[in-house]
C-alpha positions as MATLAB code, in Angstrom:
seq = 'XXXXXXXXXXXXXXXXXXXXXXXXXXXXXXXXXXXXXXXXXXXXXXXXXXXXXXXXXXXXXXXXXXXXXX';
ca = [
      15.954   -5.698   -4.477;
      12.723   -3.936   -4.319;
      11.959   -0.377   -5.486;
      11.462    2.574   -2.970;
       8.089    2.525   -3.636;
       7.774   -1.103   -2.903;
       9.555   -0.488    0.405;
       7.345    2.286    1.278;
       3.969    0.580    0.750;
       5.377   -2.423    2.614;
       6.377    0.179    5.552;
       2.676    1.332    5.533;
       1.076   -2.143    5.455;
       0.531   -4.026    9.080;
       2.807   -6.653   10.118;
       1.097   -9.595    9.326;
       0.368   -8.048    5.729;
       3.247   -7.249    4.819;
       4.793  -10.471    5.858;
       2.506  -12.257    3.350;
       2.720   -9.718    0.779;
       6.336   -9.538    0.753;
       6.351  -13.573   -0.162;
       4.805  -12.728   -3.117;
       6.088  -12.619   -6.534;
       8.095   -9.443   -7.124;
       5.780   -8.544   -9.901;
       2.801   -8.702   -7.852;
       4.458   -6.305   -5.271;
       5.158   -3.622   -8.134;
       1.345   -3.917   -9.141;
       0.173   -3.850   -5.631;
       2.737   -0.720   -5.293;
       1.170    1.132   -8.061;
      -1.972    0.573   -6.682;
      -0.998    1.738   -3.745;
       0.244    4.912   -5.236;
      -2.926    5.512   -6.923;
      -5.136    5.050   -3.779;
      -2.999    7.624   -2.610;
      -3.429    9.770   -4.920;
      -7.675   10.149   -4.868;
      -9.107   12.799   -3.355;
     -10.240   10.740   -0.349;
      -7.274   10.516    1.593;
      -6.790   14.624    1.354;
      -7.939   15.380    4.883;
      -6.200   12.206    6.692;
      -3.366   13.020    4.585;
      -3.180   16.580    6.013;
      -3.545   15.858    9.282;
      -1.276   12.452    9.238;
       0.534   11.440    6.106;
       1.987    7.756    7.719;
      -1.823    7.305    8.370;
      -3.102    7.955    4.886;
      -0.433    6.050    3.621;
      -1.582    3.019    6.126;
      -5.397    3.302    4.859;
      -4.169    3.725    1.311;
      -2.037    0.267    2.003;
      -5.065   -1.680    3.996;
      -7.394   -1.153    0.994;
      -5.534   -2.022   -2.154;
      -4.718   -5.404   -0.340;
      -8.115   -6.035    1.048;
      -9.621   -5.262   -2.047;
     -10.204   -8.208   -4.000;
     -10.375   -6.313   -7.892;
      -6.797   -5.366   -6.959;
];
């Protein structure tokens, strides 16, 4: 079963990505998860995440997996 926080970044993720992340080895979720936290965490998601938290989360999501250093 996966963790809430790899529900939540799957949630945030568009459907085709997170039909093809969530084939993917649990273990890769959980790092891709973290990631995802971290991204959220920066400062540059402060104003989007003010003004739309589901849509900072979404950005947050789209770049950890279309980063390829991730």
């Amino acid at each position: 079963m996966p963790s809430e926080t790899v529900t939540r970044f799957l949630a945030a993720l568009d459907p085709g990505h997170r039909e093809e992340i969530a084939r993917r080895p649990d273990e890769e979720q959980e790092r891709l998860a973290a990631a995802w936290e971290t991204e959220l965490a920066g400062d540059e998601l402060d104003t989007l995440d003010e003004l739309s938290p589901p849509a900072a989360e979404s950005v947050a999501a789209r770049r950890v997996v279309e980063e390829p250093d991730r």
